[in-house]
Amino acid sequence: MNFHLHSTWSDGVYTPEIIVKEAIKRKIDKIAITDHYQTSKTASLPPKYLKMYVDDIKALRKKYGEEIDIYIGLEIDFSPRTDIENLPEFEDVDFLLFEYVQDELWDGYPLWMLLDLRKKYEQPVILAHNEISRNFRDVDYTSLARVMESDNIGIELNTNYNYTKLDMPYYRLAEDFFAVLREFKVPISVGSDMHDDLNELAQVEDAFSFIQDMKLEDNFKLFLSEVSKYEE
Ligand SMILES: [Zn+2]
């Protein structure tokens, strides 16, 4: 399973259909296309194309739904680079990834702003590739986990090399946090943030062994059950 993939709808090089076919070939059970929603940071989905994007992935669901589960996601750059004030309802989008939450280096808005915004959405809201050990270094992890549970905000284990430090993925640098998190009903998703290398479709093993080692299976199942609610 891989819940973080970019396509030609934003800054990826493959169309959603090529990605879906390749995922089927590699016997992947579930994938999500998660293109960038409007941001000045990178090629991204303009608001006026949102419906076309959703319809495109829905059509693939119809065509390949027997062979693979396909989810519709979006990644939102939670910073002044995005028009956060005017985000739409995101109807029919199965979950939303928010990147750079509380990330000073990337001008990310603080978590409390997301708590406010989150109330607008019913689908899962997930912190994408967050470097917890840096962005939340002054925060008590139990308090953070409690806030995430009560406001229903999940977190992603992102296996992409861009989100490592000294070859360690950010989630492995935050083991203390995840040891606390397993006591809370906080959804955990997994993804490789693929843009241009189809081999990255399957490069999520490390995240799944982390889930196993850290006993986070219930958190991952929670994500699966929540995200499936919004699938047609
Ligand atoms: Zn991404």
CSV table of N, CA, C and O in Angstrom, one decimal, residues 7 20 36 124 135 157 204:
chain,number,residue,atom,x,y,z
A,7,SER,N,1.3,12.7,-9.6
A,7,SER,CA,1.1,12.4,-11.0
A,7,SER,C,1.3,13.7,-11.9
A,7,SER,O,1.6,14.7,-11.3
A,20,VAL,N,-1.3,3.6,-11.8
A,20,VAL,CA,-2.3,2.5,-11.4
A,20,VAL,C,-1.8,1.2,-12.1
A,20,VAL,O,-1.7,0.2,-11.4
A,36,HIS,N,-0.3,17.9,-5.6
A,36,HIS,CA,-0.2,19.1,-4.9
A,36,HIS,C,-1.4,20.0,-5.3
A,36,HIS,O,-1.7,20.2,-6.4
A,124,PRO,N,-10.1,12.2,6.6
A,124,PRO,CA,-8.8,12.3,7.4
A,124,PRO,C,-7.9,13.4,7.0
A,124,PRO,O,-7.8,13.7,5.8
A,135,ASN,N,10.2,20.1,14.6
A,135,ASN,CA,9.1,21.0,14.6
A,135,ASN,C,8.4,21.1,15.9
A,135,ASN,O,7.8,22.1,16.3
A,157,LEU,N,4.0,8.3,7.7
A,157,LEU,CA,5.3,7.8,7.7
A,157,LEU,C,5.8,7.9,6.2
A,157,LEU,O,5.3,7.1,5.4
A,204,VAL,N,8.1,1.2,0.4
A,204,VAL,CA,7.5,1.6,1.7
A,204,VAL,C,7.7,0.5,2.8
A,204,VAL,O,7.2,0.7,3.9
